[in-house]
XYZ file of C-alpha atoms in Angstrom:
549
model
C -43.697 -40.014 65.150
C -46.247 -37.216 64.593
C -45.644 -33.459 64.420
C -45.892 -32.788 68.177
C -43.323 -35.472 69.019
C -40.846 -34.266 66.396
C -41.341 -30.629 67.448
C -40.593 -31.639 71.040
C -37.254 -33.062 69.907
C -36.527 -29.917 67.874
C -37.590 -27.680 70.779
C -41.130 -26.448 71.378
C -40.281 -23.646 73.815
C -36.833 -22.401 72.986
C -35.204 -19.450 71.286
C -37.198 -19.919 68.088
C -40.498 -19.761 70.011
C -39.305 -16.637 71.855
C -38.615 -14.999 68.483
C -42.079 -16.027 67.270
C -43.734 -14.619 70.386
C -41.885 -11.295 70.028
C -42.971 -11.043 66.383
C -46.493 -11.914 67.485
C -46.282 -9.102 70.043
C -45.191 -6.683 67.318
C -48.110 -7.919 65.192
C -50.455 -7.214 68.110
C -49.248 -3.626 68.361
C -49.684 -3.098 64.611
C -53.112 -4.762 64.737
C -54.385 -2.548 67.566
C -53.192 0.684 65.935
C -54.555 -0.396 62.557
C -57.953 -1.574 63.813
C -58.685 1.552 65.850
C -57.007 4.075 63.562
C -60.307 5.185 62.053
C -61.608 5.870 65.553
C -58.707 8.197 66.357
C -58.780 10.023 63.020
C -62.519 10.734 63.309
C -62.900 12.043 66.858
C -65.121 15.108 66.527
C -64.068 18.135 68.631
C -66.585 20.529 70.172
C -67.884 22.725 67.395
C -70.293 25.630 66.835
C -71.569 27.450 63.777
C -69.291 30.322 62.826
C -70.389 33.929 63.265
C -68.095 36.913 62.808
C -69.300 38.508 66.064
C -68.176 35.370 67.938
C -64.737 35.197 66.363
C -62.947 36.950 69.235
C -64.735 35.088 72.041
C -63.323 32.165 73.981
C -64.724 28.667 73.412
C -66.126 28.712 76.951
C -67.990 31.944 76.172
C -69.348 30.608 72.902
C -70.480 27.380 74.542
C -72.205 29.338 77.336
C -73.887 31.573 74.783
C -75.425 28.618 72.919
C -76.382 26.994 76.230
C -78.164 30.148 77.462
C -80.041 30.403 74.187
C -80.938 26.709 74.419
C -79.916 26.542 70.787
C -78.294 23.519 69.071
C -74.616 23.910 68.214
C -75.410 23.354 64.549
C -77.697 26.423 64.486
C -76.430 29.553 62.767
C -77.053 32.716 64.808
C -77.575 35.240 61.995
C -78.092 38.307 64.125
C -76.594 38.873 67.568
C -77.561 42.170 69.226
C -74.693 42.048 71.720
C -72.267 39.519 73.162
C -73.509 39.524 76.749
C -77.253 39.263 76.079
C -77.505 37.808 72.583
C -80.800 37.543 70.777
C -81.463 35.269 67.815
C -83.178 37.261 65.096
C -83.351 34.383 62.602
C -81.832 30.994 61.954
C -79.838 30.329 58.810
C -77.862 27.527 57.189
C -74.497 26.639 58.749
C -71.543 26.274 56.350
C -68.598 27.174 58.570
C -67.709 26.147 62.126
C -65.590 26.966 65.139
C -63.624 23.907 66.365
C -62.215 23.479 69.862
C -59.358 21.201 68.791
C -57.758 19.155 71.542
C -54.111 20.200 71.800
C -54.356 21.400 68.206
C -55.162 17.939 66.774
C -56.804 18.109 63.347
C -59.192 15.194 62.733
C -60.780 14.221 59.442
C -64.152 15.449 60.705
C -62.843 18.934 61.513
C -60.700 19.276 58.375
C -63.403 18.118 55.952
C -66.254 19.621 58.037
C -68.037 16.280 58.485
C -70.186 17.611 61.319
C -73.842 18.513 61.885
C -75.872 17.446 58.819
C -72.661 16.112 57.194
C -71.701 13.871 60.135
C -73.150 10.797 58.409
C -70.269 10.823 55.901
C -67.776 9.642 58.498
C -70.096 6.793 59.552
C -70.657 5.701 55.938
C -66.945 5.660 55.121
C -65.999 3.761 58.280
C -68.665 1.119 57.653
C -66.864 0.054 54.461
C -63.864 -0.903 56.585
C -65.940 -3.866 57.806
C -67.108 -4.717 54.305
C -63.429 -4.983 53.394
C -62.761 -7.149 56.451
C -65.300 -9.745 55.255
C -63.778 -9.827 51.778
C -60.263 -9.944 53.226
C -61.039 -12.779 55.632
C -62.295 -14.917 52.747
C -59.621 -13.822 50.251
C -56.567 -14.168 52.487
C -57.962 -17.362 53.994
C -57.976 -18.884 50.505
C -54.473 -17.542 49.798
C -53.192 -18.926 53.113
C -54.529 -22.378 52.265
C -53.161 -22.322 48.736
C -49.818 -20.502 48.997
C -48.934 -20.721 52.687
C -49.296 -18.811 55.926
C -46.201 -16.583 55.614
C -47.001 -15.195 52.114
C -50.592 -14.540 53.244
C -49.361 -12.742 56.386
C -47.102 -10.515 54.281
C -49.829 -9.660 51.747
C -52.570 -8.981 54.291
C -50.300 -6.807 56.455
C -49.149 -4.763 53.454
C -52.733 -4.294 52.262
C -53.695 -2.843 55.636
C -50.745 -0.468 55.571
C -51.567 0.535 51.992
C -55.177 1.280 52.921
C -54.143 3.474 55.855
C -51.544 5.252 53.710
C -54.133 5.922 50.970
C -56.613 7.226 53.554
C -54.087 9.901 54.565
C -54.543 11.584 51.166
C -58.341 11.494 50.705
C -60.402 14.680 50.449
C -63.934 13.422 49.860
C -66.301 10.605 50.792
C -65.890 8.349 47.705
C -62.092 8.272 48.113
C -62.508 7.678 51.859
C -64.799 4.689 51.163
C -62.300 3.087 48.752
C -59.337 3.618 51.098
C -61.180 2.248 54.149
C -62.307 -0.803 52.170
C -58.692 -1.587 51.218
C -57.581 -0.984 54.803
C -60.276 -3.342 56.066
C -59.011 -6.213 53.913
C -56.349 -6.941 56.517
C -58.552 -6.412 59.556
C -57.988 -9.328 61.920
C -56.514 -11.628 59.238
C -52.854 -10.744 59.722
C -53.361 -11.101 63.480
C -55.161 -14.457 63.215
C -52.732 -15.951 60.682
C -49.781 -15.010 62.891
C -51.654 -16.422 65.904
C -52.064 -19.766 64.112
C -48.398 -19.841 63.100
C -47.225 -19.235 66.685
C -49.805 -21.682 68.059
C -48.490 -24.509 65.884
C -44.847 -24.150 66.931
C -45.497 -23.563 70.632
C -45.516 -26.137 73.415
C -49.162 -27.064 74.201
C -48.754 -26.325 77.921
C -47.497 -22.799 77.118
C -50.111 -21.833 74.531
C -52.922 -20.486 76.707
C -50.668 -18.496 79.010
C -48.121 -17.337 76.419
C -50.551 -16.251 73.714
C -52.966 -14.537 76.113
C -50.233 -12.662 77.973
C -48.566 -11.506 74.748
C -51.911 -10.379 73.310
C -53.016 -8.609 76.494
C -49.672 -6.840 76.967
C -48.757 -5.764 73.432
C -52.298 -5.136 72.156
C -52.984 -3.069 75.267
C -49.718 -1.147 74.808
C -50.629 -0.319 71.208
C -54.052 0.968 72.241
C -52.756 3.054 75.126
C -49.967 4.675 73.090
C -51.788 5.325 69.805
C -53.929 8.307 71.007
C -50.797 10.097 72.215
C -49.028 9.357 68.911
C -51.977 11.033 67.168
C -51.774 14.139 69.356
C -47.979 14.192 69.030
C -48.052 14.382 65.214
C -51.045 16.753 65.379
C -52.935 15.617 62.289
C -54.994 12.625 61.190
C -53.053 12.514 57.905
C -49.653 12.371 59.611
C -50.961 9.810 62.108
C -52.073 7.415 59.346
C -48.687 7.733 57.649
C -47.037 7.034 61.015
C -49.037 3.845 61.728
C -48.776 2.544 58.158
C -44.962 2.709 58.047
C -44.180 -0.121 60.549
C -45.908 -2.692 58.322
C -42.861 -2.633 56.035
C -40.972 -4.701 58.619
C -43.157 -7.637 57.636
C -40.909 -7.999 54.563
C -38.120 -9.368 56.793
C -40.357 -12.071 58.318
C -39.241 -14.778 55.834
C -35.642 -14.216 56.978
C -36.363 -15.118 60.612
C -39.423 -17.405 60.635
C -40.356 -20.416 58.545
C -43.574 -21.606 56.972
C -46.164 -23.610 58.875
C -44.910 -27.193 58.875
C -48.463 -28.430 59.467
C -49.671 -26.620 56.337
C -46.762 -28.053 54.331
C -47.798 -31.535 55.468
C -51.339 -30.963 54.167
C -49.761 -30.002 50.822
C -47.670 -33.219 50.915
C -44.523 -31.057 50.784
C -42.650 -33.296 53.208
C -39.180 -32.070 52.194
C -39.966 -28.438 53.027
C -41.696 -29.445 56.279
C -38.555 -31.280 57.386
C -36.433 -28.246 56.428
C -38.597 -26.040 58.658
C -38.272 -28.401 61.606
C -34.511 -28.616 61.104
C -34.377 -24.815 61.117
C -36.291 -24.753 64.423
C -33.853 -27.308 65.861
C -30.905 -25.219 64.667
C -32.184 -22.008 66.298
C -32.971 -23.920 69.503
C -29.536 -25.605 69.382
C -31.008 -29.100 69.325
C -29.453 -32.098 67.546
C -32.030 -34.423 65.999
C -31.146 -37.671 64.245
C -32.066 -38.020 60.583
C -33.989 -41.201 61.329
C -36.501 -39.155 63.332
C -37.398 -37.131 60.250
C -37.590 -40.274 58.098
C -40.040 -41.787 60.575
C -41.954 -38.512 60.637
C -42.383 -38.414 56.847
C -43.408 -42.069 56.694
C -46.040 -41.517 59.394
C -47.760 -38.742 57.408
C -47.594 -40.636 54.141
C -49.457 -43.518 55.759
C -51.900 -41.104 57.360
C -52.633 -39.557 53.964
C -53.513 -42.980 52.532
C -55.945 -43.621 55.402
C -57.569 -40.206 55.021
C -58.101 -40.742 51.310
C -60.018 -43.921 52.077
C -62.317 -42.015 54.458
C -62.727 -38.954 52.236
C -65.962 -40.252 50.711
C -67.757 -39.723 54.019
C -66.235 -36.329 54.726
C -68.292 -33.885 56.841
C -69.116 -30.382 55.594
C -70.045 -27.150 57.346
C -73.517 -27.189 55.754
C -74.008 -30.576 57.384
C -74.200 -28.750 60.727
C -77.671 -27.554 59.661
C -78.963 -31.038 58.805
C -79.723 -32.241 62.362
C -81.872 -30.396 64.944
C -79.543 -29.995 67.953
C -76.431 -29.185 65.910
C -78.475 -26.761 63.819
C -79.596 -24.993 67.009
C -76.006 -24.771 68.264
C -74.785 -23.393 64.932
C -77.474 -20.712 64.686
C -76.813 -19.613 68.283
C -73.075 -19.408 67.619
C -73.697 -17.313 64.501
C -75.993 -14.912 66.394
C -73.565 -14.717 69.327
C -70.707 -13.907 66.959
C -72.669 -10.922 65.671
C -73.577 -9.807 69.211
C -70.081 -10.101 70.664
C -68.296 -8.544 67.695
C -70.665 -5.553 67.679
C -70.579 -5.111 71.475
C -66.777 -5.317 71.587
C -66.325 -2.824 68.779
C -68.940 -0.285 69.880
C -67.795 -0.377 73.525
C -64.239 0.327 72.340
C -65.145 3.209 70.015
C -67.936 5.074 71.822
C -65.669 7.585 73.599
C -67.006 11.013 72.623
C -69.294 13.373 74.516
C -68.718 11.785 77.935
C -67.128 14.767 79.643
C -63.528 13.584 79.174
C -60.990 13.892 76.421
C -61.814 11.039 74.012
C -58.069 10.496 73.503
C -57.395 10.127 77.223
C -60.533 8.034 77.783
C -59.624 5.669 74.940
C -56.033 5.343 76.166
C -56.656 4.825 79.882
C -59.683 2.543 79.474
C -57.557 0.266 77.259
C -55.722 -0.945 80.381
C -58.698 -3.281 80.893
C -57.215 -5.621 78.260
C -54.717 -6.890 80.833
C -57.242 -7.853 83.552
C -59.471 -9.162 80.766
C -56.768 -11.604 79.631
C -55.964 -12.590 83.212
C -59.654 -13.258 83.913
C -59.759 -15.831 81.123
C -56.560 -17.502 82.341
C -57.621 -17.645 86.000
C -61.341 -18.453 85.837
C -62.257 -20.128 82.568
C -61.251 -23.587 83.784
C -62.964 -22.960 87.129
C -66.457 -21.855 86.090
C -66.383 -23.545 82.697
C -66.645 -22.254 79.137
C -70.409 -21.777 79.342
C -70.142 -20.014 82.698
C -67.453 -17.632 81.462
C -69.304 -16.839 78.213
C -72.644 -16.321 79.950
C -71.396 -14.355 82.978
C -69.154 -12.020 80.960
C -72.025 -11.102 78.635
C -74.466 -10.722 81.523
C -72.162 -8.573 83.663
C -71.029 -6.574 80.621
C -74.673 -5.963 79.669
C -75.531 -4.718 83.159
C -72.502 -2.427 83.259
C -73.283 -0.825 79.904
C -76.968 -0.447 80.906
C -75.882 1.434 84.041
C -73.509 3.519 81.916
C -76.346 4.471 79.573
C -78.570 5.421 82.513
C -75.830 7.580 84.068
C -75.176 9.320 80.744
C -78.886 10.174 80.572
C -79.302 11.570 84.107
C -75.906 13.027 85.093
C -74.060 16.131 83.992
C -71.235 14.635 81.948
C -68.703 17.331 82.716
C -69.248 17.077 86.478
C -69.247 13.280 86.615
C -66.645 12.659 83.900
C -64.487 10.426 86.133
C -67.426 8.188 87.096
C -68.456 7.823 83.455
C -64.848 7.017 82.471
C -64.735 4.222 85.071
C -68.041 2.807 83.797
C -66.810 2.914 80.185
C -63.661 1.007 81.190
C -65.721 -1.614 83.045
C -67.991 -1.993 80.030
C -64.961 -2.528 77.788
C -63.638 -5.091 80.275
C -66.872 -7.105 80.055
C -66.853 -6.976 76.250
C -63.184 -8.055 76.087
C -63.727 -11.059 78.367
C -66.823 -12.057 76.378
C -64.894 -11.754 73.089
C -61.974 -13.881 74.300
C -64.230 -16.456 75.976
C -66.332 -16.897 72.845
C -63.284 -17.637 70.693
C -62.442 -20.808 72.627
C -66.037 -21.815 73.417
C -67.146 -21.801 69.773
C -64.012 -23.690 68.723
C -64.771 -26.498 71.182
C -68.483 -26.857 70.352
C -67.891 -27.204 66.601
C -66.897 -30.820 65.699
C -63.267 -31.408 64.727
C -64.162 -32.515 61.187
C -65.514 -29.042 60.297
C -63.837 -26.920 62.972
C -61.608 -24.858 60.665
C -64.365 -23.982 58.221
C -66.937 -23.572 60.989
C -64.909 -21.124 63.069
C -63.990 -19.141 59.944
C -67.600 -18.875 58.739
C -68.883 -17.845 62.163
C -66.116 -15.255 62.396
C -66.990 -13.824 58.963
C -70.682 -13.468 59.841
C -69.744 -11.473 62.947
C -67.601 -9.078 60.948
C -70.165 -8.856 58.149
C -72.625 -7.262 60.587
C -69.981 -4.951 62.062
C -70.538 -2.435 59.261
C -73.580 -1.373 61.338
C -71.366 -0.316 64.262
C -70.578 3.139 62.885
C -74.300 3.825 62.483
C -75.062 2.636 66.039
C -72.441 5.065 67.392
C -73.910 7.763 65.112
C -77.216 7.358 67.011
C -75.468 9.133 69.886
C -75.807 12.368 67.906
C -79.557 12.169 68.515
C -79.554 10.756 72.066
C -76.197 10.086 73.711
C -77.172 6.975 75.795
C -78.490 5.065 72.735
C -75.222 3.237 71.792
C -74.725 2.048 75.397
C -78.342 0.928 75.725
C -78.155 -0.916 72.406
C -75.074 -2.972 73.285
C -76.499 -3.609 76.757
C -79.603 -5.151 75.200
C -77.735 -7.389 72.770
C -75.212 -8.521 75.424
C -78.020 -9.585 77.768
C -79.628 -11.386 74.835
C -76.332 -13.174 74.169
C -76.079 -14.206 77.829
C -79.488 -15.838 77.551
C -78.525 -17.677 74.362
C -75.500 -19.194 76.144
C -77.866 -21.165 78.368
C -79.002 -23.170 75.340
C -75.447 -24.361 74.610
C -73.674 -27.359 76.214
C -70.682 -27.113 78.539
C -67.398 -28.241 76.950
C -64.924 -28.000 79.827
C -63.500 -31.362 80.908
C -65.381 -33.274 78.212
C -64.297 -35.243 75.173
C -64.992 -32.843 72.333
C -67.037 -33.995 69.307
C -64.970 -35.114 66.336
C -67.736 -35.707 63.795
C -71.174 -34.267 63.048
C -72.841 -37.354 64.495
C -70.956 -36.868 67.776
C -71.805 -33.158 67.732
C -75.515 -33.942 67.508
C -75.510 -35.922 70.772
C -72.909 -33.790 72.568
C -74.251 -32.696 75.979
C -77.557 -34.460 75.250
C -78.610 -35.094 78.866
C -77.289 -31.805 80.216
C -79.657 -29.303 81.871
C -79.725 -25.728 80.566
C -78.746 -24.423 84.011
C -75.742 -26.764 84.369
C -72.446 -25.088 85.277
C -69.455 -27.214 86.417
C -68.599 -24.806 89.245
C -71.975 -25.549 90.864
C -71.754 -29.299 90.360
C -72.294 -31.092 93.662
C -69.529 -33.581 94.251
C -70.120 -36.687 96.394
C -68.734 -36.383 99.916
C -65.890 -38.751 100.695
C -67.588 -39.892 103.908
C -70.487 -41.334 101.941
C -68.317 -43.380 99.641
C -68.402 -47.114 100.482
C -64.641 -47.249 100.677
C -64.653 -44.629 103.431
C -67.223 -46.276 105.744
C -65.590 -46.852 109.092
C -62.827 -44.355 108.329
C -64.779 -41.153 109.085
C -62.810 -40.449 112.267
C -59.464 -40.489 110.465
C -57.713 -37.207 109.729
C-alpha cells in the first residue's frame, strides 16, 4: 500500500487537485510578472542630448536633426546656427537628455538617466538578480528539505516580493544591486517548489497535460498583461509596488493546502502524512478505511529498514563524473543548461530598438507560450526526447540567426511587423527547447541521484545567466549582436544533443552503473520517429496471409 495507491483511494484528481492547480496557476502569474519585472522597469525610451534650442521641437524633428547630421544621439550639439539647417560647432559632454516616453511611462533608465555612457549601470544591477537566484535555489532547497515544502514556498515568495518592493525605492546603483539580489533569491524556486507539490498530489495520467496547460495559460497571461499594467500605473516604482503586493496571498496557503506527504514520509513523520491524506480525502469527499492508512504506514516503515541496509552503497552526484560515458552525459547536460537558460532569457528580454513598442512586442510575442506548451504535449512522444531537444534548438537557432540578419539589413521602422514576427518565432523555439530540456535531463540522470543532479544542473544554468544583461547590452554597439549570439549557442546545443541517448520508451537508469551503459549501442543519429519497423507481411506468422484485408 504505497503512496500512489493510497492517494488514489483519497482522490488523485478531485476538488483538492483543482484547488492546487488554481493556486499553481496563480503562482505562474506571480512568477512571470516577478521574473520579467526588471525587463519592464528598464526599457529605455528614445533619447537625445538636451539643448535649449531644441526644447520646443517635436521628437520627430529632433530625431531627424540628429539623423541628418549623422550624429550619435548621445552627442551634445553645443552650437546650433538654426533649426532647419543646423551646424555642429563643437561637441561637448552630455548631462541632460530629452526622453520620448511611451504613453508617459517613466522607467528606471529615464528617471535615473542610465543612458549613453551610464547605460552599463542597468546591466550591472540586473545581473545581480541572477546571482541571487543561485543563492536562493541552494538556500530554499535546503530549507524545503529540512522544514517542508509549504514553509519554503511562503519564504521564497515573500523574499521575491520584498526584493521588488525594495527596488521601488532605490535611487542609485548600489541600492539597486542589493534590491535585485534579494528579489532574485526567489527566482524560479517558488515556482518549482509549487510545481513539485502539485505534481505529487496529481494523478499520473493528468500530470503532463494539466501542468503544461496551466503553465502555458497562466504564465502566458501574466506576461501579456504585465506590460499594460506598467503603462497603466505610469511609473516603474508604482509597477514594482503593484506586482509585489499579490505575494501576500501566499500567507493563506497553509489554510487551504497541506504539506507534501512524500516529504513527510522521508522525515518519518507518518502521523502528519496520514493527516494530509485524510485532509485530501475530506476535500474530495472520499471515505477511506483506517486500515488503509495503517497498511500505508507499515509499508514505509519496512521500506525505511531496507533502505538503511543499502545506504552504505549509496550513489552521489559526484559519482556521475567517475565513469567515461556518464561523465560525458553530465558535462553535456551542464553545458546545455547554460545554453538553454541564456537563450530563453535573452530571447525574452531583447525587445528594444526593433521598430515596435517594446511593451507591445513583449506582450504580443508572449502568446507563443501556448503553442510552445502544446508542441511539447503533441510531439514529444512522437519524435522522442532527443528529437524534440535537438530540433527545437536547431530551429530556434536558425530563426534567431535570420532575425539578426534582418535587423542588420532592414530599416527597423519600415519592417517592424516582420521583425516582431521573427522575435515571436525565436521566443517560441527557445520556450520549446527550455521545456523539452527539463524532462530530457530528468530522464537521463539515474534515479539514485536524480534530485541532486537536476538541481545542480539547474543552478549552473542560472549561475551563468548573470551574463545575459551584458549580452543584451552589446546591442548598444551593434543591434544584431544579441540575436547572433543566442543563435550560435542554440546551434551548438543542437549539436551536443546528438551525443546524448534517447530516453523515450526505454527503462530509465536507476543507478550510476545502469546510467553508464544506458543507450550503449545506440547510434548518434538515432531518432525513434525514423526507426524502421518490420513490415507485417515479412513476419513468419503472416506468410500465406498477405492477401487478407
